[in-house]
Tab-separated table of N, CA and C in Angstrom:
chain	number	residue	atom	x	y	z
A	43	MET	N	5.847	5.451	21.392
A	43	MET	CA	4.427	5.424	20.991
A	43	MET	C	3.953	3.816	20.768
A	44	THR	N	2.966	3.451	21.506
A	44	THR	CA	2.696	2.128	21.577
A	44	THR	C	2.245	1.582	20.022
A	45	SER	N	2.335	0.358	19.887
A	45	SER	CA	2.023	-0.131	18.487
A	45	SER	C	0.514	0.163	18.042
A	46	LEU	N	-0.487	-0.097	18.917
A	46	LEU	CA	-1.768	0.127	18.815
A	46	LEU	C	-1.790	1.729	18.446
A	47	PHE	N	-1.278	2.572	19.383
A	47	PHE	CA	-1.622	3.914	19.174
A	47	PHE	C	-1.177	4.369	17.784
A	48	ARG	N	0.130	3.741	17.644
A	48	ARG	CA	0.676	4.135	16.344
A	48	ARG	C	-0.073	3.725	15.056
A	49	ARG	N	-0.744	2.505	15.006
A	49	ARG	CA	-1.810	1.901	13.991
A	49	ARG	C	-2.908	3.068	13.980
A	50	ILE	N	-3.340	3.487	15.185
A	50	ILE	CA	-4.527	4.251	15.022
A	50	ILE	C	-4.326	5.765	14.183
A	51	VAL	N	-3.036	6.031	14.731
A	51	VAL	CA	-2.691	7.593	14.060
A	51	VAL	C	-2.540	7.356	12.639
A	52	VAL	N	-1.875	6.238	12.196
A	52	VAL	CA	-1.648	5.876	10.839
A	52	VAL	C	-3.058	5.837	10.147
A	53	ALA	N	-3.833	5.152	10.508
A	53	ALA	CA	-5.121	5.033	9.876
A	53	ALA	C	-5.841	6.343	9.926
A	54	ALA	N	-5.781	7.074	10.819
A	54	ALA	CA	-6.421	8.436	10.833
A	54	ALA	C	-5.549	9.230	9.726
A	55	ILE	N	-4.055	9.341	9.724
A	55	ILE	CA	-3.756	10.251	8.602
A	55	ILE	C	-3.834	9.491	7.273
A	56	VAL	N	-3.908	8.172	7.029
A	56	VAL	CA	-4.069	7.806	5.793
A	56	VAL	C	-5.598	8.428	5.201
A	57	SER	N	-6.429	8.303	6.342
A	57	SER	CA	-7.959	8.423	6.086
A	57	SER	C	-7.664	10.055	5.767
A	58	VAL	N	-7.269	10.904	6.334
A	58	VAL	CA	-7.083	12.293	5.973
A	58	VAL	C	-6.538	12.586	4.608
A	59	ALA	N	-5.400	11.823	4.281
A	59	ALA	CA	-4.817	12.060	3.375
A	59	ALA	C	-5.533	11.684	1.946
A	60	MET	N	-6.279	10.645	2.082
A	60	MET	CA	-7.208	10.016	0.906
A	60	MET	C	-8.288	11.166	0.848
A	61	ALA	N	-8.813	11.581	1.874
A	61	ALA	CA	-10.075	12.523	1.910
A	61	ALA	C	-9.493	13.944	1.207
A	62	THR	N	-8.213	14.175	1.209
A	62	THR	CA	-7.895	15.631	1.016
A	62	THR	C	-6.938	15.357	-0.375
A	63	ALA	N	-6.837	14.162	-0.851
A	63	ALA	CA	-6.037	13.970	-2.269
A	63	ALA	C	-7.028	14.737	-3.344
A	64	ALA	N	-5.999	15.187	-4.316
A	64	ALA	CA	-6.732	15.825	-5.449
A	64	ALA	C	-7.504	14.916	-6.310
A	65	ALA	N	-8.665	15.280	-6.637
A	65	ALA	CA	-9.364	14.282	-7.716
A	65	ALA	C	-8.990	14.278	-8.955
A	66	ARG	N	-8.960	12.940	-9.630
A	66	ARG	CA	-8.582	12.865	-10.938
A	66	ARG	C	-9.754	12.502	-11.749
A	67	ALA	N	-9.619	13.090	-12.946
A	67	ALA	CA	-10.879	12.830	-13.859
A	67	ALA	C	-10.829	11.409	-14.389
A	68	ASP	N	-9.555	11.033	-14.512
A	68	ASP	CA	-9.335	9.825	-15.190
A	68	ASP	C	-7.959	9.342	-15.153
A	69	VAL	N	-7.647	8.023	-14.859
A	69	VAL	CA	-6.528	7.374	-14.919
A	69	VAL	C	-6.095	6.942	-16.127
A	70	SER	N	-4.847	7.453	-16.787
A	70	SER	CA	-4.494	6.775	-17.915
A	70	SER	C	-4.095	5.454	-17.924
A	71	ASP	N	-3.855	4.689	-19.303
A	71	ASP	CA	-3.434	3.437	-19.173
A	71	ASP	C	-2.043	3.368	-18.709
A	72	SER	N	-1.022	4.331	-18.977
A	72	SER	CA	0.135	4.594	-18.687
A	72	SER	C	0.429	4.753	-17.053
A	73	ASP	N	-0.580	5.517	-16.522
A	73	ASP	CA	-0.672	5.713	-15.255
A	73	ASP	C	-1.115	4.300	-14.441
A	74	ARG	N	-2.093	3.601	-14.758
A	74	ARG	CA	-2.256	2.357	-14.256
A	74	ARG	C	-1.392	1.445	-14.348
A	75	THR	N	-0.447	1.269	-15.548
A	75	THR	CA	0.864	0.318	-15.389
A	75	THR	C	1.875	0.775	-14.593
A	76	ALA	N	2.029	2.307	-14.412
A	76	ALA	CA	2.897	2.765	-13.391
A	76	ALA	C	2.607	2.348	-12.091
A	77	ILE	N	1.376	2.647	-11.608
A	77	ILE	CA	0.776	2.351	-10.372
A	77	ILE	C	0.883	0.817	-10.003
A	78	ARG	N	0.713	-0.148	-10.752
A	78	ARG	CA	0.803	-1.784	-10.813
A	78	ARG	C	2.245	-1.677	-10.694
A	79	SER	N	3.273	-1.182	-11.129
A	79	SER	CA	4.701	-1.446	-11.201
A	79	SER	C	5.114	-0.706	-9.733
A	80	VAL	N	4.618	0.210	-9.118
A	80	VAL	CA	4.922	0.595	-7.929
A	80	VAL	C	4.647	-0.393	-6.801
A	81	ILE	N	3.392	-0.764	-6.919
A	81	ILE	CA	3.082	-2.007	-5.901
A	81	ILE	C	3.600	-3.014	-5.895
A	82	GLU	N	3.814	-3.515	-7.196
A	82	GLU	CA	4.723	-4.810	-7.239
A	82	GLU	C	6.148	-4.754	-7.030
A	83	GLY	N	6.732	-3.610	-6.983
A	83	GLY	CA	7.935	-3.327	-6.575
A	83	GLY	C	8.045	-3.292	-5.296
A	84	GLN	N	7.025	-2.851	-4.505
A	84	GLN	CA	7.115	-2.813	-3.185
A	84	GLN	C	6.818	-4.199	-2.488
A	85	ILE	N	5.894	-5.048	-2.916
A	85	ILE	CA	5.753	-6.235	-2.569
A	85	ILE	C	6.958	-7.029	-2.771
A	86	ALA	N	7.723	-7.075	-4.109
A	86	ALA	CA	8.850	-7.790	-4.161
A	86	ALA	C	9.986	-7.482	-3.258
A	87	ALA	N	10.030	-6.131	-2.985
A	87	ALA	CA	11.018	-5.685	-1.961
A	87	ALA	C	10.801	-6.248	-0.404
A	88	PHE	N	9.474	-6.424	-0.049
A	88	PHE	CA	9.023	-6.984	1.170
A	88	PHE	C	9.494	-8.560	1.063
A	89	GLN	N	9.399	-9.095	-0.061
A	89	GLN	CA	9.777	-10.477	-0.035
A	89	GLN	C	11.032	-10.826	0.130
A	90	ARG	N	11.859	-9.748	-0.282
A	90	ARG	CA	13.427	-10.213	-0.364
A	90	ARG	C	13.968	-9.329	0.908
A	91	ASP	N	13.224	-8.846	1.694
A	91	ASP	CA	13.632	-8.180	3.129
A	91	ASP	C	14.493	-7.022	2.686
A	92	ASP	N	14.038	-6.242	1.560
A	92	ASP	CA	14.774	-5.171	1.475
A	92	ASP	C	13.960	-3.957	1.655
A	93	GLY	N	14.187	-3.518	2.942
A	93	GLY	CA	13.352	-2.413	3.621
A	93	GLY	C	13.790	-1.116	2.813
A	94	ALA	N	14.908	-0.926	2.497
A	94	ALA	CA	15.262	0.466	1.754
A	94	ALA	C	14.408	0.582	0.719
A	95	ALA	N	14.390	-0.680	-0.280
A	95	ALA	CA	13.704	-0.283	-1.460
A	95	ALA	C	12.228	-0.285	-1.214
A	96	ALA	N	11.435	-1.041	-0.130
A	96	ALA	CA	10.247	-1.008	-0.126
A	96	ALA	C	9.798	0.338	0.452
A	97	TYR	N	10.646	1.014	1.453
A	97	TYR	CA	10.387	2.328	1.851
A	97	TYR	C	10.209	3.337	0.633
A	98	SER	N	11.163	3.006	-0.414
A	98	SER	CA	11.274	4.258	-1.237
A	98	SER	C	9.845	4.423	-2.119
A	99	TYR	N	9.148	3.258	-2.063
A	99	TYR	CA	7.974	3.304	-2.820
A	99	TYR	C	6.849	4.002	-2.008
A	100	ALA	N	7.068	4.473	-0.646
A	100	ALA	CA	5.896	5.181	0.250
A	100	ALA	C	6.167	6.662	-0.162
A	101	ALA	N	5.030	7.306	0.019
A	101	ALA	CA	4.793	8.678	-0.390
A	101	ALA	C	5.553	9.374	0.767
A	102	PRO	N	6.046	10.663	0.563
A	102	PRO	CA	6.518	11.315	1.509
A	102	PRO	C	5.944	11.648	2.823
A	103	MET	N	4.316	11.587	2.948
A	103	MET	CA	3.659	11.837	3.874
A	103	MET	C	3.839	10.453	4.945
A	104	ILE	N	3.906	9.284	4.170
A	104	ILE	CA	4.288	7.928	4.885
A	104	ILE	C	5.600	8.206	5.584
A	105	GLN	N	6.628	8.657	4.786
A	105	GLN	CA	7.807	8.722	5.299
A	105	GLN	C	8.063	9.724	6.446
A	106	ARG	N	7.189	10.786	6.318
A	106	ARG	CA	7.209	11.586	7.685
A	106	ARG	C	6.787	10.928	8.912
A	107	ILE	N	5.849	10.047	8.791
A	107	ILE	CA	5.247	9.287	10.069
A	107	ILE	C	6.205	8.355	10.317
A	108	PHE	N	6.943	7.558	9.349
A	108	PHE	CA	7.769	6.395	9.750
A	108	PHE	C	9.143	6.961	9.158
A	109	PRO	N	10.017	7.755	9.781
A	109	PRO	CA	11.089	8.534	9.527
A	109	PRO	C	12.394	7.682	9.230
A	110	THR	N	12.257	6.539	9.501
A	110	THR	CA	13.329	5.671	9.358
A	110	THR	C	12.687	4.166	8.735
A	111	VAL	N	13.588	3.533	7.881
A	111	VAL	CA	13.396	2.223	7.372
A	111	VAL	C	12.958	1.173	8.332
A	112	ASP	N	13.373	1.264	9.449
A	112	ASP	CA	13.108	0.284	10.474
A	112	ASP	C	11.855	0.500	11.154
A	113	ALA	N	11.721	1.749	11.204
A	113	ALA	CA	10.219	2.010	11.935
A	113	ALA	C	9.240	1.850	10.864
A	114	PHE	N	9.455	1.871	9.444
A	114	PHE	CA	8.224	1.618	8.458
A	114	PHE	C	8.212	0.079	8.445
A	115	MET	N	9.416	-0.499	8.496
A	115	MET	CA	9.407	-2.100	8.295
A	115	MET	C	8.650	-2.889	9.613
A	116	ALA	N	8.893	-2.163	10.629
A	116	ALA	CA	8.309	-2.706	11.840
A	116	ALA	C	6.851	-2.486	11.704
A	117	MET	N	6.301	-1.358	11.175
A	117	MET	CA	4.669	-1.247	11.230
A	117	MET	C	4.392	-2.295	10.081
A	118	VAL	N	4.974	-2.687	9.022
A	118	VAL	CA	4.369	-3.426	7.921
A	118	VAL	C	4.368	-4.817	8.457
A	119	ARG	N	5.517	-5.285	9.252
A	119	ARG	CA	5.573	-6.502	9.691
A	119	ARG	C	4.395	-6.841	10.797
A	120	GLY	N	4.195	-5.638	11.500
A	120	GLY	CA	3.141	-5.703	12.658
A	120	GLY	C	1.895	-5.894	12.238
A	121	GLY	N	1.630	-5.057	11.041
A	121	GLY	CA	0.078	-5.051	10.565
A	121	GLY	C	-0.378	-5.320	9.350
A	122	TYR	N	0.772	-5.752	8.497
A	122	TYR	CA	0.337	-6.000	7.108
A	122	TYR	C	1.052	-7.089	6.610
A	123	GLN	N	0.969	-8.304	7.383
A	123	GLN	CA	1.542	-9.607	6.920
A	123	GLN	C	1.218	-10.146	5.489
A	124	PRO	N	-0.349	-9.877	5.212
A	124	PRO	CA	-0.748	-10.462	3.977
A	124	PRO	C	-0.261	-9.609	2.794
A	125	VAL	N	0.354	-8.623	2.901
A	125	VAL	CA	1.225	-8.022	1.695
A	125	VAL	C	2.674	-7.958	2.004
A	126	TYR	N	3.145	-8.159	3.315
A	126	TYR	CA	4.489	-8.501	3.554
A	126	TYR	C	4.889	-9.859	3.221
A	127	ARG	N	3.973	-10.887	3.399
A	127	ARG	CA	4.382	-12.147	3.055
A	127	ARG	C	3.354	-13.150	2.365
A	128	PRO	N	2.907	-12.610	1.136
A	128	PRO	CA	1.736	-13.036	0.440
A	128	PRO	C	1.986	-14.496	-0.044
A	129	GLN	N	1.136	-15.425	-0.054
A	129	GLN	CA	1.369	-16.576	-0.728
A	129	GLN	C	1.022	-16.338	-2.397
A	130	SER	N	-0.218	-15.641	-2.430
A	130	SER	CA	-0.552	-15.061	-3.902
A	130	SER	C	-0.904	-13.744	-4.077
A	131	VAL	N	-0.630	-13.045	-5.192
A	131	VAL	CA	-1.035	-11.660	-5.473
A	131	VAL	C	-1.709	-11.898	-6.884
A	132	ILE	N	-2.908	-11.072	-6.776
A	132	ILE	CA	-3.530	-10.850	-8.126
A	132	ILE	C	-4.126	-9.553	-8.302
A	133	PHE	N	-3.780	-8.874	-9.508
A	133	PHE	CA	-4.137	-7.418	-9.470
A	133	PHE	C	-5.547	-7.077	-9.869
A	134	GLY	N	-6.183	-6.397	-8.977
A	134	GLY	CA	-7.806	-6.175	-9.704
A	134	GLY	C	-7.676	-4.622	-10.528
A	135	GLU	N	-8.667	-4.077	-10.481
A	135	GLU	CA	-8.805	-2.801	-11.278
A	135	GLU	C	-8.230	-1.651	-10.387
A	136	VAL	N	-7.832	-0.650	-11.256
A	136	VAL	CA	-7.860	0.543	-10.548
A	136	VAL	C	-8.829	1.244	-10.478
A	137	VAL	N	-9.390	1.781	-9.343
A	137	VAL	CA	-10.681	2.578	-9.104
A	137	VAL	C	-10.468	3.995	-9.142
A	138	ASP	N	-10.841	4.692	-10.227
A	138	ASP	CA	-10.773	6.099	-10.178
A	138	ASP	C	-11.821	6.845	-9.462
A	139	THR	N	-11.339	7.161	-8.001
A	139	THR	CA	-12.388	7.727	-7.064
A	139	THR	C	-12.093	9.244	-7.092
A	140	ALA	N	-13.101	9.830	-6.387
A	140	ALA	CA	-13.119	11.277	-6.122
A	140	ALA	C	-11.885	11.718	-5.417
A	141	LEU	N	-11.233	10.946	-4.625
A	141	LEU	CA	-10.145	11.013	-3.899
A	141	LEU	C	-9.046	10.726	-4.367
A	142	GLY	N	-8.920	10.165	-5.824
A	142	GLY	CA	-7.683	9.679	-6.617
A	142	GLY	C	-7.801	8.384	-6.736
A	143	PRO	N	-6.675	7.606	-7.299
A	143	PRO	CA	-6.884	6.517	-7.750
A	143	PRO	C	-6.510	5.426	-6.523
A	144	VAL	N	-7.347	4.127	-6.660
A	144	VAL	CA	-7.272	3.305	-5.549
A	144	VAL	C	-6.846	1.851	-6.529
A	145	GLN	N	-5.841	1.205	-6.326
A	145	GLN	CA	-5.498	-0.184	-6.742
A	145	GLN	C	-5.980	-1.300	-5.767
A	146	ARG	N	-6.839	-2.146	-6.429
A	146	ARG	CA	-7.406	-3.300	-5.850
A	146	ARG	C	-6.446	-4.589	-6.006
A	147	VAL	N	-5.846	-4.766	-5.013
A	147	VAL	CA	-4.889	-6.078	-5.182
A	147	VAL	C	-5.494	-7.155	-4.182
A	148	PHE	N	-5.747	-8.538	-4.829
A	148	PHE	CA	-6.187	-9.619	-4.049
A	148	PHE	C	-5.031	-10.326	-3.470
A	149	VAL	N	-4.794	-10.753	-2.339
A	149	VAL	CA	-3.792	-11.354	-1.755
A	149	VAL	C	-4.313	-12.556	-0.754
A	150	THR	N	-3.434	-13.450	-0.771
A	150	THR	CA	-3.535	-14.747	0.123
A	150	THR	C	-2.400	-14.346	1.092
A	151	GLY	N	-2.782	-14.348	2.596
A	151	GLY	CA	-1.531	-13.992	3.400
A	151	GLY	C	-0.971	-15.508	3.767
A	152	PRO	N	-0.117	-15.107	4.600
A	152	PRO	CA	0.901	-16.552	4.899
A	152	PRO	C	0.115	-17.418	5.702
A	153	ASP	N	-1.023	-16.897	6.465
A	153	ASP	CA	-1.848	-17.974	7.015
A	153	ASP	C	-3.029	-18.550	6.162
A	154	GLY	N	-2.983	-18.369	4.773
A	154	GLY	CA	-4.021	-18.681	4.096
A	154	GLY	C	-5.318	-17.824	3.961
A	155	ARG	N	-5.386	-16.867	4.855
A	155	ARG	CA	-6.614	-15.971	4.576
A	155	ARG	C	-6.571	-15.174	3.391
A	156	ASN	N	-7.667	-14.796	2.654
A	156	ASN	CA	-7.706	-13.897	1.849
A	156	ASN	C	-8.067	-12.539	2.135
A	157	TRP	N	-7.515	-11.439	1.382
A	157	TRP	CA	-7.570	-10.274	1.605
A	157	TRP	C	-7.546	-9.399	0.235
A	158	VAL	N	-8.281	-8.067	0.414
A	158	VAL	CA	-8.438	-7.263	-0.693
A	158	VAL	C	-7.534	-6.188	-0.147
A	159	ALA	N	-6.201	-5.808	-0.461
A	159	ALA	CA	-5.445	-4.743	-0.315
A	159	ALA	C	-5.913	-3.575	-1.187
A	160	MET	N	-6.423	-2.382	-0.469
A	160	MET	CA	-6.909	-1.231	-1.280
A	160	MET	C	-5.769	-0.061	-1.031
A	161	TYR	N	-5.039	-0.025	-2.100
A	161	TYR	CA	-3.758	0.698	-2.191
A	161	TYR	C	-4.020	2.075	-2.707
A	162	SER	N	-3.972	3.089	-1.933
A	162	SER	CA	-4.235	4.571	-2.389
A	162	SER	C	-2.775	5.006	-2.940
A	163	LEU	N	-2.737	6.006	-3.732
A	163	LEU	CA	-1.536	6.269	-4.395
A	163	LEU	C	-1.770	7.866	-4.854
A	164	GLU	N	-0.499	8.553	-4.676
A	164	GLU	CA	-0.528	9.968	-5.033
A	164	GLU	C	0.615	10.199	-6.083
A	165	GLN	N	0.261	10.898	-7.272
A	165	GLN	CA	1.286	11.386	-8.209
A	165	GLN	C	2.232	12.364	-7.588
A	166	GLN	N	3.391	12.150	-7.723
A	166	GLN	CA	4.524	13.282	-7.240
A	166	GLN	C	4.750	14.420	-8.311
A	167	PRO	N	5.305	15.298	-8.018
A	167	PRO	CA	5.695	16.474	-8.823
A	167	PRO	C	6.450	15.981	-10.364
A	168	ASP	N	7.089	15.074	-10.071
A	168	ASP	CA	8.083	14.510	-11.197
A	168	ASP	C	7.296	13.394	-11.885
A	169	GLY	N	5.999	13.257	-11.633
A	169	GLY	CA	5.236	12.198	-12.476
A	169	GLY	C	5.155	10.897	-11.869
A	170	THR	N	5.944	10.597	-11.228
A	170	THR	CA	5.977	8.962	-10.417
A	170	THR	C	4.691	9.099	-9.539
A	171	TRP	N	4.443	7.707	-9.289
A	171	TRP	CA	3.378	7.368	-8.132
A	171	TRP	C	4.238	7.005	-7.062
A	172	ARG	N	3.549	7.392	-5.931
A	172	ARG	CA	4.014	6.625	-4.527
A	172	ARG	C	2.756	6.371	-3.758
A	173	ILE	N	3.186	5.125	-2.781
A	173	ILE	CA	1.833	4.740	-2.151
A	173	ILE	C	1.648	5.807	-0.900
A	174	THR	N	0.389	5.712	-0.724
A	174	THR	CA	0.046	6.728	0.363
A	174	THR	C	-0.740	6.116	1.648
A	175	GLY	N	-1.102	4.789	1.254
A	175	GLY	CA	-1.725	3.985	2.242
A	175	GLY	C	-2.304	2.672	1.539
A	176	CYS	N	-2.579	1.739	2.453
A	176	CYS	CA	-2.996	0.511	2.144
A	176	CYS	C	-4.092	0.098	3.125
A	177	ARG	N	-5.252	-0.296	2.661
A	177	ARG	CA	-6.184	-0.813	3.666
A	177	ARG	C	-6.553	-2.179	3.264
A	178	LEU	N	-6.500	-3.048	4.319
A	178	LEU	CA	-6.629	-4.603	4.285
A	178	LEU	C	-8.118	-4.745	4.380
A	179	VAL	N	-9.027	-5.499	3.702
A	179	VAL	CA	-10.288	-5.846	4.047
A	179	VAL	C	-10.168	-7.314	3.828
A	180	GLU	N	-10.582	-8.108	4.686
A	180	GLU	CA	-10.664	-9.447	4.499
A	180	GLU	C	-11.732	-9.960	3.672
A	181	ALA	N	-11.481	-10.842	2.864
A	181	ALA	CA	-12.323	-11.197	1.582
A	181	ALA	C	-12.849	-12.687	1.875
A	182	SER	N	-13.961	-12.946	1.039
A	182	SER	CA	-14.359	-14.440	1.285
A	182	SER	C	-13.941	-15.125	0.026
A	183	GLY	N	-13.979	-16.415	-0.049
A	183	GLY	CA	-13.650	-17.257	-1.043
A	183	GLY	C	-12.370	-18.164	-0.824
A	184	ASP	N	-11.919	-19.177	-1.506
A	184	ASP	CA	-10.900	-19.948	-1.306
A	184	ASP	C	-9.603	-19.530	-1.524
A	185	THR	N	-9.178	-18.850	-2.692
A	185	THR	CA	-7.978	-18.354	-2.897
A	185	THR	C	-7.952	-16.950	-3.553
A	186	ALA	N	-6.823	-16.391	-3.498
A	186	ALA	CA	-6.677	-14.958	-3.995
A	186	ALA	C	-6.051	-15.175	-5.312
């Protein structure tokens, strides 16, 4: 599968997953803390090149798309440099959408460009949160 094709497939699957996610009436403070912890954990794992740990934060549907740590990390390195190697990370609000929670994270990428990383998450049957997608939107401004 070519890199471009794989990115298109991933974007389509993430969009479908977000569209079919169960709506949540409210995200509790403890869930907000847990969501932030999951994202912080994955970013920290990226920074220390711990692919297995970073992969563990991905939801099962992401792990089905990228069935190995190497495939997952190749996708991240190829398309998500701002969260793979951020110069700075600032957490914004968790937005409670009809499609589930979305955590806004303001990052400055390794090239100095600013981004808003919109992380979608899904609560697992055991109550933990896992990442179902990350959409990067270039931001304006000097620093994240």
